[in-house]
Structure formats: structure tokens, C-alpha cells
XYZ file of C-alpha atoms in Angstrom:
635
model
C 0.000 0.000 0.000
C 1.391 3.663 -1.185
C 2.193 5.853 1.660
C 0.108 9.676 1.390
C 2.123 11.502 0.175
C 4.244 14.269 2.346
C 3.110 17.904 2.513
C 6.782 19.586 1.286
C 6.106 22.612 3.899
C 5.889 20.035 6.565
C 10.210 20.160 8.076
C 10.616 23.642 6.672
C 12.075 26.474 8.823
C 10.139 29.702 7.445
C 12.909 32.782 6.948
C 14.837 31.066 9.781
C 12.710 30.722 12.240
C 9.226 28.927 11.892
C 9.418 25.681 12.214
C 6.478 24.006 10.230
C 5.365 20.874 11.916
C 2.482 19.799 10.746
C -0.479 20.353 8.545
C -3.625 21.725 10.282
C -6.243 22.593 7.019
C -6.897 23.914 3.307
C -8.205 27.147 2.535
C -9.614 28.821 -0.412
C -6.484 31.408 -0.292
C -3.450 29.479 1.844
C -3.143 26.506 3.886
C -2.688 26.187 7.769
C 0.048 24.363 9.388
C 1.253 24.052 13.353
C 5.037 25.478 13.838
C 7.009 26.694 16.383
C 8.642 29.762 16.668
C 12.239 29.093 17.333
C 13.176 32.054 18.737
C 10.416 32.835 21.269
C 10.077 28.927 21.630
C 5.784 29.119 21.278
C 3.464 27.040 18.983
C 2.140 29.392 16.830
C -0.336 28.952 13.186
C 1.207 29.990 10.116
C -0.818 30.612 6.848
C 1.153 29.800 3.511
C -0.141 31.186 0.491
C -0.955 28.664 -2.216
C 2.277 28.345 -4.539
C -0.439 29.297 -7.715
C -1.702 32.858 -6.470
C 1.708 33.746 -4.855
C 1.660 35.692 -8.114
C -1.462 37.433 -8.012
C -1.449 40.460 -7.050
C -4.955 41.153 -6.391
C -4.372 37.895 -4.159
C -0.839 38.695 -2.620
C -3.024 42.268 -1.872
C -5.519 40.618 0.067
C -2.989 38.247 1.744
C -0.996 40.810 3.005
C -4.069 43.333 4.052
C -5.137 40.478 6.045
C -1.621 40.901 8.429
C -2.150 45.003 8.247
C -5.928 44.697 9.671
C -5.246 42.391 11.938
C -2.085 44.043 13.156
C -4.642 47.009 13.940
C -6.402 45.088 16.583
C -5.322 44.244 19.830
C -8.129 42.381 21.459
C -8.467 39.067 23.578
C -11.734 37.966 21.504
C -9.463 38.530 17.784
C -7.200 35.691 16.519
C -3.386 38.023 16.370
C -1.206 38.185 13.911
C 2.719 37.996 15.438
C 4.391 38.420 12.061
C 4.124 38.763 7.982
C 7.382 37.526 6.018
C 8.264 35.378 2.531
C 10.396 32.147 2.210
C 11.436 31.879 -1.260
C 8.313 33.339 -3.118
C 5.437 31.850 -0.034
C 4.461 35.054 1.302
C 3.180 33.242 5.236
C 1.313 35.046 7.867
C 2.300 34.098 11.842
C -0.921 33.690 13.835
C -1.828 33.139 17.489
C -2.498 29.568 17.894
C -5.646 28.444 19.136
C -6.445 24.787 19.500
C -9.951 23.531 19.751
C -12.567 23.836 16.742
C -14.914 26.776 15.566
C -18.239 27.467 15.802
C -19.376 25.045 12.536
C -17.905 21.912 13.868
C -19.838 22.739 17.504
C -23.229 23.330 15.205
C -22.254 20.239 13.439
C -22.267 18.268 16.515
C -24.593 19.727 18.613
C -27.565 21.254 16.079
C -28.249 24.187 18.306
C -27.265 25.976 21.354
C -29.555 27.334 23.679
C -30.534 31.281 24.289
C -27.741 31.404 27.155
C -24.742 29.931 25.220
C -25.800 31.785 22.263
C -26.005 35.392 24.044
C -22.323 33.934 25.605
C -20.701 33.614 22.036
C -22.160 36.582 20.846
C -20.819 38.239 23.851
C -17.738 37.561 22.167
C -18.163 38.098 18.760
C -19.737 41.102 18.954
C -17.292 42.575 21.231
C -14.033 41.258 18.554
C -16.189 42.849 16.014
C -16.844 46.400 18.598
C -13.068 46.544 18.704
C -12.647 46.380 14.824
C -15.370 48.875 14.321
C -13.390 51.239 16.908
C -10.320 51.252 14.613
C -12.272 51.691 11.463
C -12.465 48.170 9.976
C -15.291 45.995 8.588
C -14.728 42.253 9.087
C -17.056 41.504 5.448
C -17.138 37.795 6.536
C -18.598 37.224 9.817
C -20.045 33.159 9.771
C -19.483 30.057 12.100
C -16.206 29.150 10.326
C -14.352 32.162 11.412
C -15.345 32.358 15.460
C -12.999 29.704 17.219
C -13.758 28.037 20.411
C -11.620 26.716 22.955
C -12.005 23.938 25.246
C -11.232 26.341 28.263
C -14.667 28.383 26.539
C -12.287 31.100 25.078
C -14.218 32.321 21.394
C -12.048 34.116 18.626
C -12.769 35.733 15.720
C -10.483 35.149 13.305
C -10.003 35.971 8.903
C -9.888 39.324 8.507
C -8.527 38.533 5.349
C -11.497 40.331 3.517
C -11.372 43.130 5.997
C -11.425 47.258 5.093
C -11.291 50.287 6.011
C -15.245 51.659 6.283
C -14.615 54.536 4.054
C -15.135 53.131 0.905
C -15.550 50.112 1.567
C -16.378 47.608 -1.631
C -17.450 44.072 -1.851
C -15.373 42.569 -4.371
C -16.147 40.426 -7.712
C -14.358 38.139 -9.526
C -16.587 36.239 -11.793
C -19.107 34.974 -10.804
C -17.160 34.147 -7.184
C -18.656 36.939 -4.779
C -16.330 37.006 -1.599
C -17.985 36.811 1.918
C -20.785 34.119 2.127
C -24.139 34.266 0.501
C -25.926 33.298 3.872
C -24.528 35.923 6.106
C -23.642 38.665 3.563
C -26.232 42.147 4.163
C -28.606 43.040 1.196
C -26.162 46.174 0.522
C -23.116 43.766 0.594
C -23.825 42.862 -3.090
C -26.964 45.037 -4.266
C -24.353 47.973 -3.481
C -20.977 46.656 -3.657
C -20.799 48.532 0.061
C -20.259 47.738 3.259
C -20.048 49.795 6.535
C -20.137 49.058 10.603
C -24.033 47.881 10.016
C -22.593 45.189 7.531
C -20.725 43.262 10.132
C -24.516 43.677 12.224
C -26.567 42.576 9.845
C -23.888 38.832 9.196
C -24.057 38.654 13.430
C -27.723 38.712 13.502
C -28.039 35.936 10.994
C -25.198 33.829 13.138
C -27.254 34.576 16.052
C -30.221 33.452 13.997
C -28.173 29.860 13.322
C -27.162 29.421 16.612
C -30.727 29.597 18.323
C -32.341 27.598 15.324
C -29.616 25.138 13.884
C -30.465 27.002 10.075
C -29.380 30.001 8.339
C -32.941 32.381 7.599
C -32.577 31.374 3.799
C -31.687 28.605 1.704
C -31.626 28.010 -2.053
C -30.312 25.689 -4.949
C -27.170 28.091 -5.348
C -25.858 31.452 -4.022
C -27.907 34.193 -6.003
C -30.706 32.593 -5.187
C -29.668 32.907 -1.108
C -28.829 36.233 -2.070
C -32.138 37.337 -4.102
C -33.695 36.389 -0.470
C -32.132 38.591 1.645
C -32.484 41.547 -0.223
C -36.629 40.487 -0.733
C -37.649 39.085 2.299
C -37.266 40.313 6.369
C -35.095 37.586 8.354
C -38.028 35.763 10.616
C -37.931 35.640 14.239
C -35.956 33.101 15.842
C -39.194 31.809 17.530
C -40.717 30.845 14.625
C -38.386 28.242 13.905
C -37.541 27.148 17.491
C -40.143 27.378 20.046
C -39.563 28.582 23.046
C -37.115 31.633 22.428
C -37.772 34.788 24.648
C -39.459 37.810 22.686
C -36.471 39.888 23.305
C -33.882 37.369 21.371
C -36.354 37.757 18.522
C -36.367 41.606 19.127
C -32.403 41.643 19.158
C -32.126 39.447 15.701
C -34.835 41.240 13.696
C -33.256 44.227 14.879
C -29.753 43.348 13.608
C -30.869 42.148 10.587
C -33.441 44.944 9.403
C -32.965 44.720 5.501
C -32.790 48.840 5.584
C -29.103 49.406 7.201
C -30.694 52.581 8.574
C -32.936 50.827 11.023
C -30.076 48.402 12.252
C -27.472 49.270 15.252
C -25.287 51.851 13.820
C -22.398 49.301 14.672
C -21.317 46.376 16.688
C -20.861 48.361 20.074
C -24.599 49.222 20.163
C -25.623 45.591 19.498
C -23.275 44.487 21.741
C -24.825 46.705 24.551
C -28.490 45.643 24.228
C -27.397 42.201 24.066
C -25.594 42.623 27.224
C -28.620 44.531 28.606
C -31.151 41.455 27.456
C -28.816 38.998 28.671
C -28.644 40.415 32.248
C -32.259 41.180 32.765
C -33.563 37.603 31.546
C -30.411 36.207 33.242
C -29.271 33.802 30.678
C -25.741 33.654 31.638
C -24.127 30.499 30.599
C -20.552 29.055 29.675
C -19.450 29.477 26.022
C -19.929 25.579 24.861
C -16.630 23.816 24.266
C -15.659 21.808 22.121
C -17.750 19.155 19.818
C -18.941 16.068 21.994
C -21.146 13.226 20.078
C -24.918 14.539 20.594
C -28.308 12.995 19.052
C -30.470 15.798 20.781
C -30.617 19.450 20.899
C -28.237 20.979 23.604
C -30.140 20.885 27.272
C -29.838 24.082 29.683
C -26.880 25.207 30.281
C -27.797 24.996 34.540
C -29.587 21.636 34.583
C -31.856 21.816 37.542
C -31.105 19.696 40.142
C -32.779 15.985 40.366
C -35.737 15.927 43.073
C -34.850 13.417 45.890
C -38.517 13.086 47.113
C -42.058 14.603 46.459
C -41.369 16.888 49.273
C -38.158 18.718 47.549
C -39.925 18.200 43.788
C -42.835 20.471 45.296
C -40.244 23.224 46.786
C -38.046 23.289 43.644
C -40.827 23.595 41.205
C -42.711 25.711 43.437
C -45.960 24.021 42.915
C -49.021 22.248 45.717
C -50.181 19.780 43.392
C -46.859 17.934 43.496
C -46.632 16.834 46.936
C -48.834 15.508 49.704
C -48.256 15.621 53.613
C -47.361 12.344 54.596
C -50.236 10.034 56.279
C -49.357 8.217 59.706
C -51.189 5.327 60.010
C -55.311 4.908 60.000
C -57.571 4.500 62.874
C -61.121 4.105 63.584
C -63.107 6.788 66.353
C -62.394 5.430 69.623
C -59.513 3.227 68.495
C -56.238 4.164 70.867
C -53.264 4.009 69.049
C -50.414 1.859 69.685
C -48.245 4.597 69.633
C -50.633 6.716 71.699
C -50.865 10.287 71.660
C -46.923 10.843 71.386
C -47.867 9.715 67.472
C -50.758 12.491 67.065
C -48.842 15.352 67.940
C -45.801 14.175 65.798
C -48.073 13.702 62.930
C -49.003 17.494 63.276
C -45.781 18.732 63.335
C -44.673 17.197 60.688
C -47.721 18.203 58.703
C -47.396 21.812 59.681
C -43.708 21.825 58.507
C -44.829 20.291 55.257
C -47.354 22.897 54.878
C -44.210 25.625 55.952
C -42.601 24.218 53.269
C -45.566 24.428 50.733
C -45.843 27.688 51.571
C -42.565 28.963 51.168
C -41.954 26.772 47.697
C -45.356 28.941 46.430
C -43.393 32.317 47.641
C -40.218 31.290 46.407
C -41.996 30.466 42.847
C -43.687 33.468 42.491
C -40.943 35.516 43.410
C -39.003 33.775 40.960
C -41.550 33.772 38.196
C -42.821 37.301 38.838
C -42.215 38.934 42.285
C -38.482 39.886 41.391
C -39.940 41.738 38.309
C -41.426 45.420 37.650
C -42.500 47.011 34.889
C -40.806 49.352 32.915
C -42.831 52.815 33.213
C -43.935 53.976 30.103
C -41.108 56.971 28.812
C -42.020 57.744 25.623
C -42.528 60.859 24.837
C -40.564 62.210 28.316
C -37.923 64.648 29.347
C -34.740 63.205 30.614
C -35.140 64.524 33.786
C -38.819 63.016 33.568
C -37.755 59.550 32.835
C -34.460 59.544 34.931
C -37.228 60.385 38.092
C -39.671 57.940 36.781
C -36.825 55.275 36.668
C -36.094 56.030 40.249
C -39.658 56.001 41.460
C -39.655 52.485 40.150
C -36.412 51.331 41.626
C -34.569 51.230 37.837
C -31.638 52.934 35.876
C -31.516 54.635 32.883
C -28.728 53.827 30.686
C -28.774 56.790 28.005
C -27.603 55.863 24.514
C -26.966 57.734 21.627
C -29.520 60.317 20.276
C -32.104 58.994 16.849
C -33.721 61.177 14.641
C -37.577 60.811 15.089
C -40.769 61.878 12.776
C -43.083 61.004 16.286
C -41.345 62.649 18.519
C -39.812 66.276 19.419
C -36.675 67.141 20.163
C -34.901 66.105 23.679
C -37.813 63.827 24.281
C -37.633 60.153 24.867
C -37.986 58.110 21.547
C -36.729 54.895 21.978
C -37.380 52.683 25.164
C -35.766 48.762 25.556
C -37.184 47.127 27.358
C -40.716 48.665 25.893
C -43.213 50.599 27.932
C -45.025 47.914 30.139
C -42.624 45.246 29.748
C -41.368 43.203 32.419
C -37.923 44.153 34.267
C -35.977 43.162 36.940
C -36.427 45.164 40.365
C -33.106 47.477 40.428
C -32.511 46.723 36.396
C -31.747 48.967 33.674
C -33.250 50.678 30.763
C -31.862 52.039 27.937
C -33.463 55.286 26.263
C -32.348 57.856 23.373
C -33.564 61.026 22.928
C -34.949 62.425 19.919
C -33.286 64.772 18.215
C -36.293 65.869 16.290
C -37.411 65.095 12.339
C -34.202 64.712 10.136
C -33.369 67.226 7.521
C -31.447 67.293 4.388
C -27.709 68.319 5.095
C -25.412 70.450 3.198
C -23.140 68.203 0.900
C -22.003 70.611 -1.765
C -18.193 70.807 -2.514
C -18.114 66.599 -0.027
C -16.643 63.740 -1.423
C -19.095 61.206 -2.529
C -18.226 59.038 0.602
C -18.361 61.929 2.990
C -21.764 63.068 1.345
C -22.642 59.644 1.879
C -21.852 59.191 5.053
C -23.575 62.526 6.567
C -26.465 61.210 4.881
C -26.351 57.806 6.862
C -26.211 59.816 9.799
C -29.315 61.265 9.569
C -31.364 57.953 8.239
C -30.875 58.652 4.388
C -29.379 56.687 1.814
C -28.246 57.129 -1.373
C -30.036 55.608 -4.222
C -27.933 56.653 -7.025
C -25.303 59.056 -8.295
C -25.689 61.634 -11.529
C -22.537 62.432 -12.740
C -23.022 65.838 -14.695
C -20.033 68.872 -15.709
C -19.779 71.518 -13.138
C -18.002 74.624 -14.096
C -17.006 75.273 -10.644
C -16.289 71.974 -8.434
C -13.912 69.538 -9.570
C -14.650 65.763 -10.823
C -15.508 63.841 -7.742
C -17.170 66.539 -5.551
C -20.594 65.956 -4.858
C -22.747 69.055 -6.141
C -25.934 68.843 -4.523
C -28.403 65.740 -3.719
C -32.147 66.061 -5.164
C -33.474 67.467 -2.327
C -33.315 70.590 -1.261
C -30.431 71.758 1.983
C -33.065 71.761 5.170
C -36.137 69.685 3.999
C -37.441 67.196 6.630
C -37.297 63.814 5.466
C -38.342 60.428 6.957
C -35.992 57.894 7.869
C -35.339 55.449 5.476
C -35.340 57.881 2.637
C -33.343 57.669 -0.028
C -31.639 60.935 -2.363
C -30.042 60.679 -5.545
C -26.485 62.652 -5.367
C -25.500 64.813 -8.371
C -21.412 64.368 -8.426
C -19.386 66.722 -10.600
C -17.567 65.787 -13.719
C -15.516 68.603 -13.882
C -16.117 72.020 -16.304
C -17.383 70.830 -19.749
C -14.951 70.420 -22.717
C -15.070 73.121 -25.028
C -13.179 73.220 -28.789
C -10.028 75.527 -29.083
C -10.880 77.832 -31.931
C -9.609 76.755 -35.505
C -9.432 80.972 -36.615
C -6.849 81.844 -34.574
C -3.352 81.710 -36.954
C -2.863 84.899 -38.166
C -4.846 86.939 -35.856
C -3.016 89.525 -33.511
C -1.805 87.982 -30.024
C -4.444 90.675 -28.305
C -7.059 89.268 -30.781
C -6.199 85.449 -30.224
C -6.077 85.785 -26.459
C -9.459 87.696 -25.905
C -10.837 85.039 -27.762
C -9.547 81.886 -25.674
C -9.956 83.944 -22.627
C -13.845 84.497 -23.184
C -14.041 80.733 -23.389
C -12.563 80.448 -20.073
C -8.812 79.378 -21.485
C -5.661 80.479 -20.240
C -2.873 81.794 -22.422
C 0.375 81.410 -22.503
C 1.958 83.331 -25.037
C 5.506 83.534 -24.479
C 6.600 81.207 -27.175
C 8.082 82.950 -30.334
C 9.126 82.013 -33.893
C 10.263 83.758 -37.098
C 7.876 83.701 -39.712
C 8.148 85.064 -43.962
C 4.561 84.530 -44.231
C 2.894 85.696 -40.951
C 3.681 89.406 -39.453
C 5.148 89.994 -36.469
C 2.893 90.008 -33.541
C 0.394 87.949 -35.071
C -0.465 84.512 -34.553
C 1.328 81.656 -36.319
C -0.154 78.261 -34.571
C -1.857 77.149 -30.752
C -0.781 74.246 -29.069
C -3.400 72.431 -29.034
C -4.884 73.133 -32.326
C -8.145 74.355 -33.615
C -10.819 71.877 -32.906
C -9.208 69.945 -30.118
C -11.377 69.673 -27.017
C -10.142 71.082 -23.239
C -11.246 72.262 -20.059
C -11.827 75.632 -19.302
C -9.083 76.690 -17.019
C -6.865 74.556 -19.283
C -4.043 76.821 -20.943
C -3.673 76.938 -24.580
C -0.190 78.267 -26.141
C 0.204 80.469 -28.637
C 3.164 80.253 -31.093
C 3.788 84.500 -31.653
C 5.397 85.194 -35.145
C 9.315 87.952 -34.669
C 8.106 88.217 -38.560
C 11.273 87.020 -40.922
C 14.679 86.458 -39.642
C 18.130 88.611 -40.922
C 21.106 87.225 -41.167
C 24.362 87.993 -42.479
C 25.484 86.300 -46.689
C 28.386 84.806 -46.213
C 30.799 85.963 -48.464
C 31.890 83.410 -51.129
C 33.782 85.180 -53.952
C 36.952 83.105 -54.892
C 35.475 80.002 -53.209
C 35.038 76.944 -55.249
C 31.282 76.561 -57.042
C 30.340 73.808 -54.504
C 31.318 75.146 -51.487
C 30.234 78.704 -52.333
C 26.379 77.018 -53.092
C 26.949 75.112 -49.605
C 27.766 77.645 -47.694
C 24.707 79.739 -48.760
C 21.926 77.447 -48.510
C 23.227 76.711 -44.526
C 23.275 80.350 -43.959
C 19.191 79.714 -45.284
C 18.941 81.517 -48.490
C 18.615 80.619 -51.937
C 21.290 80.308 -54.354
C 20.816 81.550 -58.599
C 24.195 80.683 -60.028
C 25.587 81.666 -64.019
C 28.868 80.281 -65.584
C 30.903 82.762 -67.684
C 33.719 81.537 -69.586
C 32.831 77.719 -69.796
C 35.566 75.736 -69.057
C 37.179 77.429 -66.714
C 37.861 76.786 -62.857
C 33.924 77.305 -61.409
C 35.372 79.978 -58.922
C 33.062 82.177 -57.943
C 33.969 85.644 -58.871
C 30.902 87.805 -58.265
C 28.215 87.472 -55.493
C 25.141 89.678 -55.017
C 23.474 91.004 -52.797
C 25.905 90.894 -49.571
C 25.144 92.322 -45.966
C 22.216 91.629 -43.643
C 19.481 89.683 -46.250
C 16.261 87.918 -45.113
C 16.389 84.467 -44.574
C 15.187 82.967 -48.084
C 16.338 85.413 -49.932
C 18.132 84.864 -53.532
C 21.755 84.828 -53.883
C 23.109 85.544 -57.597
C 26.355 84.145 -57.861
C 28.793 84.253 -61.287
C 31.370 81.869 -61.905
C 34.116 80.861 -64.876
């Protein structure tokens, strides 16, 4: 039987240093292999770059941004990268090691988890993806196979291989092959070619999705079709897939994955903080789950409750009468004495009154736990801060103020948003979280922006652009955004969209084909009026054209510029003087020579044929015109 064959990186020290020992996985880009760094003497992950896109460059580009985003972050909940370097022509990144499997291989295994390990990973992965957001990056790729899990219940989020900065910010194409996955990527992801902070929200709201139901929200026969879904349809609640899942897990998914990134969490630090805040309030705290174990059922809870030992302790754990009975001494008839005598009676009613003791407090202890440790939240709407903050404290809660929203309901510096809702159930001493209004959003000024900051001031105030109309502008340069389509100051809903009008730059216009021979003063009034300038330094003699006038522009008539472009004009000294040499005696050949270098033209006539061809007579002599005729005899 053939051995497998050897992986050649496997042995290999990497520029001195990394030695490779064994293979871990494929990838799409690079493969994975377990080293040790020599020098620091650590296990560490490096990722080779397949030997056929070393080349690349688009692929060597994304290799190598990979290290530079990742470099950025410095975060326990991010995968770091130690180093970037090339053996021979493998560009390798040097990772942070983390043994154990990710989040696919535990949904593999397990199907599902429940609400508390799912709000414990997300605790995670929302705060890896907080941190990236803080430095300016988009992660483009968020999905089970890039958060990592420990057995010791660490999570990582690792691949930021597709990552950018969130100024324009593009999903790339090549192909047909759209990069990111079809199941997690936002609607704007690939109807756009953008992404932004609310990308990255909209992929962890469809992981949360996954990990409380075992399924992605969509499914098709290939990825377009995935795609087509979630720009169409509104990711369902959790709940409707798995029973049982507490309104505000729906709440926080439907949220996070609003098709319009406008109504989303403006990144993953706002996300991250309701999450926290729903997470505390039902208290679902649980352990991160660790690593895949063989399972044929769902995941239980992650706090089984403990195993009733008798009726007695069933009836005080679950709270309930029904469950358990007082115990029964023995029977006897009226008149009957017993055995025991009346030692046995009064027993039997002491034992009977602690049971009922115990009844009692199991029924307190139940109803505290199922409703007596709970308020509701006071409704806010509509309130003052100081109005709320001193409702919240009438009721024994907190306000946890976060950043202001635009509102078409509600006025300016009131109370427009309230989680948990108005009525809704609350622990006693809990927290709610409120933003003020900050009135009905208006159109801002974007004249003279660049289409990305236009865009972006937009965002801020719950519009989007639909489309750009790239016209000339006389005054702001190509690029510069010149107005949108509504006007500066108009109140618009959220959710609206405006079409920006970006400049092209002044419109060509045609130098004029008239200008040789006209005077420079002539010429330049003309090019000027068309919003050319003129240079008009450059000079040249001319037989035909007079001096001061116009012999040629640079460009010439009919070519198309830019006003503010400068057009030359060749100026004519009129014709050029120069001194005839003076051939008399010289030899017929070199006399003609001699004249035609100096420029001029040479009429020559022999007297006395036969004789030496001297020249003996030349006419005229002194300061002639270039051009000018030369009569020369000769015998």
C-alpha cells in the first residue's frame, strides 16, 4: 500500500525561524500548518499562500491586508497576527495559535445551542467585532467558520482577510465568485458593492439566527438565489423556527438584521450593549460551549436543575401544591387508641405543619421567581430626561442613556426609543436604555463633499443614497458631490433615499480653428472668453505671418479642453536677418553650400565655360532675409 504523500512545507524552517510541523487545514487562499517559533520557543499557526496565487497580485493584496488589519487590533476575543514575512516566493502570515474547533464543527455536533450559550458567544463576537469597528475596519465575513472556540470556553474571531477600512468600503467580484458568504452577507453587501459598521450587524444577527435555530434564515439551490432572499424578504424571528425563544432574542435578531441598514445598530458596540442589557435582565448567563462532543439531541440548559430526591423537595423546587402531599401516619377508627398513643398524634401534626411551611414557602419562592423579582418598565415615551431619569427612580430602575435617533413622532430632547418597551417586564433594580430624539431629520449640506463623505452625513441622519448623476460643473472639480435632489433643510423620513449629483468637472469646449494669423491681443481675448488660459511667451520667425500675429496654438483648432486649461500660442518675430556669407573666390560647390546653410537661396551663371567654377561675383551681400536669392557668377 502507497504511503500519502508528504506535505513539502511540513520540516521547513520559514525565513529562519518557523518551524512548520504539521499540517492543520486547506483554505480557499493558503493553507494552515502548526510550527514553532524558534526564537520565542511558542506554537504558533502559520498561513502559507498557495504556490499558484503567490503571483497574483490582487491575491498577494488581500494576503498581506489580512496581516495590516489584523495588526490594527489588539483584542483578547481577535485571533493576532505575530508576524508577515516570505520564504522563497510563499508570502506566510504568523498567527496566534488556538487549538480547539470553531463554531461550525460545535453546530455540526450539537444542532443548536440554547438562548444562554448563544447570548455567551455573541458576547464575544460582537465585542471582537466592537473593537474592529473602533479602529475603522469591517470584518465583510462574519459566519461560524471564522469564530474559534476553545475547550477552556475562550471564542475568537479570526479571517480578517477580507477586511477594510469603512470609508469606501467595496465588496469585491471576480466572476461569478462573490467574496464573503451568501448566507450571512447584508442586502447592501452585493446590491451595493458597500459595506459599513451595520454590515458586520446585519452577518451577526443571521449567526445569532443559526445558533438559536440550527439554520441560516434562507436557503436556495445556489448562491444568487440565497442572495435574491435577503435583499426580498425580512429575516423571521428566531421563535418561529424554534419554540420557546424569549421575545427579546427575537427583538435583538430582527433588529440586527433589518434589511434597511438605517434601522439596524449603527455598529457592533450598540448591538453588543443591548445584548448585554437582554442577557442580564432575563439572566441567561451560561458558559461558552466547548468543544464538539457526540450529541443525538438538541443541547439541554446550560444549569440543569437539580434531580428531586422526594415529592417533598420536587414540590419546593418547582414551586408548585399539586406535586406533593403531607405524609399520612397510620389509620384508625373513632375510639380506636393508638399503639403509639398520643406521642404519634402530635408528631403527625408537626410534621404536617412543617410540610405545609414548606408548601408555603416553595409557592413564595416560585412566584418571586416567576414574577415577584420583576417590575415594569414605566412607560417613557414621549418624556424629558429629567422626567424619565425620576420615573426610573420612582420604580427602583436605571436609565442607561444611549446615543440620540432622529424621530418623525417625537420632538426634540424627548424620549424616543425605550428597551425594554413601555409595560414590559424588568428586573427590580434593572436597567433601561433610552435615546432622545433629536427631532425630524433634515437634508444636510453636501455641496463641494466627497461622494463618501456626502454619503456618510447622509447615513447619519437615516438617508441613503439611491444613485449618483454624474453631470459637468463649471465650478467643483470631478468627484465633488454638487448637490443631492433634495433641497439643503427639507425634513425627510428615515429610510429615505436621495439621488447625489457628483461633478464631472467644467465641460470640454473646442479651441478655436481661426486663430493663426490673428493679432496675439485678438487670439487671447478670444480663448480667454471661453474660459482658457494663455500662454503666449513662445516665439518664432515667420516670412509669411507678421510679427505680432499669430502663427499656430498648441493644441490646435478643434481639439477639445477644459476651461481653465491653458492653450499656447506660437507669436510670429516676422522674418529672420542674417548675415550672406561671403563666397567670392570660393570653389562653385562650397560657395552654393555655404549659402543654402546660412538659409537663403542660391541663382548661379557660368561665364567663360571651361574654366575653374570659382566664384567671382556674389550679389546682394550684408544683412538679407532668410530665403532670400543669392546671384552668384562663376568661370
Amino acid at each position: 500500500m502507497d504511503a500519502p504523500p508528504v506535505d513539502p512545507m511540513v520540516g521547513r524552517l520559514l525565513d529562519g525561524r518557523y518551524s512548520v510541523d504539521s499540517f492543520i487545514a486547506h483554505g480557499g487562499m493558503a493553507s494552515v500548518y502548526l510550527a514553532t517559533d524558534t526564537r520565542l520557543e511558542r506554537r504558533v499557526a502559520v498561513k502559507v499562500l498557495h504556490a499558484h496565487l503567490a503571483g497574483d497580485h490582487e491575491t498577494l493584496a488581500r494576503f498581506q491586508r489580512e496581516a495590516r488589519a489584523a495588526a490594527r487590533l489588539s483584542h483578547p476575543d481577535v485571533v493576532a497576527v505575530y508576524d508577515q514575512g516570505t520564504d522563497g516566493d510563499r508570502p506566510f502570515l504568523v498567527m496566534e495559535f488556538v487549538p480547539g474547533a470553531n463554531l461550525r464543527a460545535v453546530l455540526r455536533d450539537r444542532g443548536l445551542l440554547t438562548p444562554g450559550e448563544t447570548l455567551a458567544v455573541m458576547d464575544h463576537v460582537l465585542a471582537a467585532l466592537a473593537a474592529a469597528h473602533r479602529a475603522g475596519l469591517v470584518h465583510r465575513d462574519i459566519k461560524p467558520e471564522n469564530v474559534l472556540l476553545t475547550a477552556d470556553g475562550r471564542v475568537k474571531v479570526a479571517d480578517f482577510g477580507l477586511a477594510r477600512a469603512v470609508a469606501g468600503s467595496t465588496v469585491t467580484t471576480t466572476g461569478s465568485v462573490l467574496f464573503g458568504t451568501a448566507a450571512y452577507l447584508a442586502p447592501e453587501q452585493f446590491e451595493h458593492g458597500t459595506a459599513d459598521e451595520r454590515s458586520d450587524v446585519y452577518s451577526a444577527g443571521v449567526l445569532m439566527f443559526e445558533l438559536l435555530t440550527g439554520r441560516t434564515p434562507f436557503e436556495g439551490d445556489s448562491a444568487y438565489a440565497v442572495l435574491h432572499q435577503h435583499a426580498s424578504q425580512n429575516v423571521p424571528a428566531p421563535s418561529t423556527r424554534t419554540p420557546g425563544i424569549p421575545p427579546q432574542l427575537d427583538a435583538l435578531v430582527t433588529w440586527a438584521t433589518a434589511r434597511d441598514p438605517a434601522q439596524r445598530p449603527t455598529d457592533a458596540n450598540e448591538l453588543h450593549d443591548s445584548l448585554v442589557d437582554v442577557r442580564d435582565k432575563l439572566s441567561l448567563h451560561a458558559a461558552v460551549p466547548g468543544l464538539p462532543v457526540t450529541a443525538t439531541a438538541p443541547l439541554a440548559a446550560t444549569t440543569p436543575p437539580p434531580t428531586p430526591t422526594n415529592a417533598l423537595t420536587q414540590a419546593v423546587a418547582a414551586g408548585s401544591v399539586a406535586d406533593a402531599a403531607p405524609p399520612q401516619g397510620p389509620t384508625r377508627h373513632r375510639g380506636q387508641r393508638s399503639a403509639s398513643g398520643p406521642r404519634f398524634g402530635r408528631r403527625g401534626w408537626i410534621v404536617a405543619g412543617l410540610v405545609g411551611l414548606l408548601i408555603v414557602a416553595a409557592g413564595v419562592l416560585g412566584w418571586y421567581f416567576a414574577l415577584g423579582r420583576y417590575t415594569h418598565a414605566p412607560a417613557l415615551l414621549g418624556e424629558t430626561r429629567p422626567a424619565a431619569d425620576a420615573a426610573l427612580k420612582r420604580a427602583g430602575l436605571h436609565a442607561k442613556w444611549l446615543k440620540p435617533v432622529y424621530s418623525d413622532q417625537y420632538a426634540q430632547n424627548q424620549v424616543a426609543v425605550e428597551s425594554p418597551g413601555p409595560g414590559d417586564r424588568v428586573g427590580h433594580g434593572g436597567t433601561v436604555s433610552l435615546r432622545l430624539s433629536l427631532g425630524p431629520a433634515h437634508i444636510p449640506s453636501v455641496s463641494g463633499d466627497t461622494v463618501a463623505a456626502a454619503t456618510a452625513a447622509l447615513r447619519a441622519v437615516g438617508v441613503t443614497v439611491s444613485s449618483e448623476d454624474h453631470v459637468y460643473n463649471e465650478t467643483l472639480k470631478s468627484g465633488l458631490v454638487i448637490k443631492t435632489d433634495k433641497p439643503v433643510g427639507q425634513e425627510v423620513q428615515a429610510g429615505s433615499s436621495v439621488i447625489l449629483f457628483v461633478s464631472k468637472g467644467p465641460k470640454p469646449v473646442a479651441v478655436p480653428d481661426d486663430l493663426d494669423g490673428q493679432s496675439v491681443a485678438a487670439a487671447t481675448a478670444e480663448l480667454s472668453s471661453l474660459g482658457f488660459l494663455v500662454d503666449s511667451d513662445q516665439q518664432r520667425y515667420s516670412n509669411t505671418v507678421a510679427k505680432g500675429d499669430v502663427i499656430a496654438s498648441v493644441p490646435g483648432g478643434g481639439v477639445e479642453r477644459h476651461q481653465g486649461d491653458i492653450i499656447k500660442l506660437v507669436v510670429s518675430e516676422g522674418p529672420e536677418y542674417v548675415d550672406v556669407p561671403n563666397v567670392e573666390g570660393e570653389s562653385l560647390v562650397d560657395a552654393i553650400n555655404a549659402l543654402k546653410a546660412a538659409g537663403f537661396k542660391v541663382d548661379d551663371e557660368q561665364f567663360a565655360p571651361g574654366g575653374p567654377q570659382q566664384v567671382f561675383r556674389e550679389t546682394p551681400l550684408g544683412k538679407q532675409k532668410v530665403g532670400t536669392t543669392i546671384e552668384i557668377d562663376y568661370y
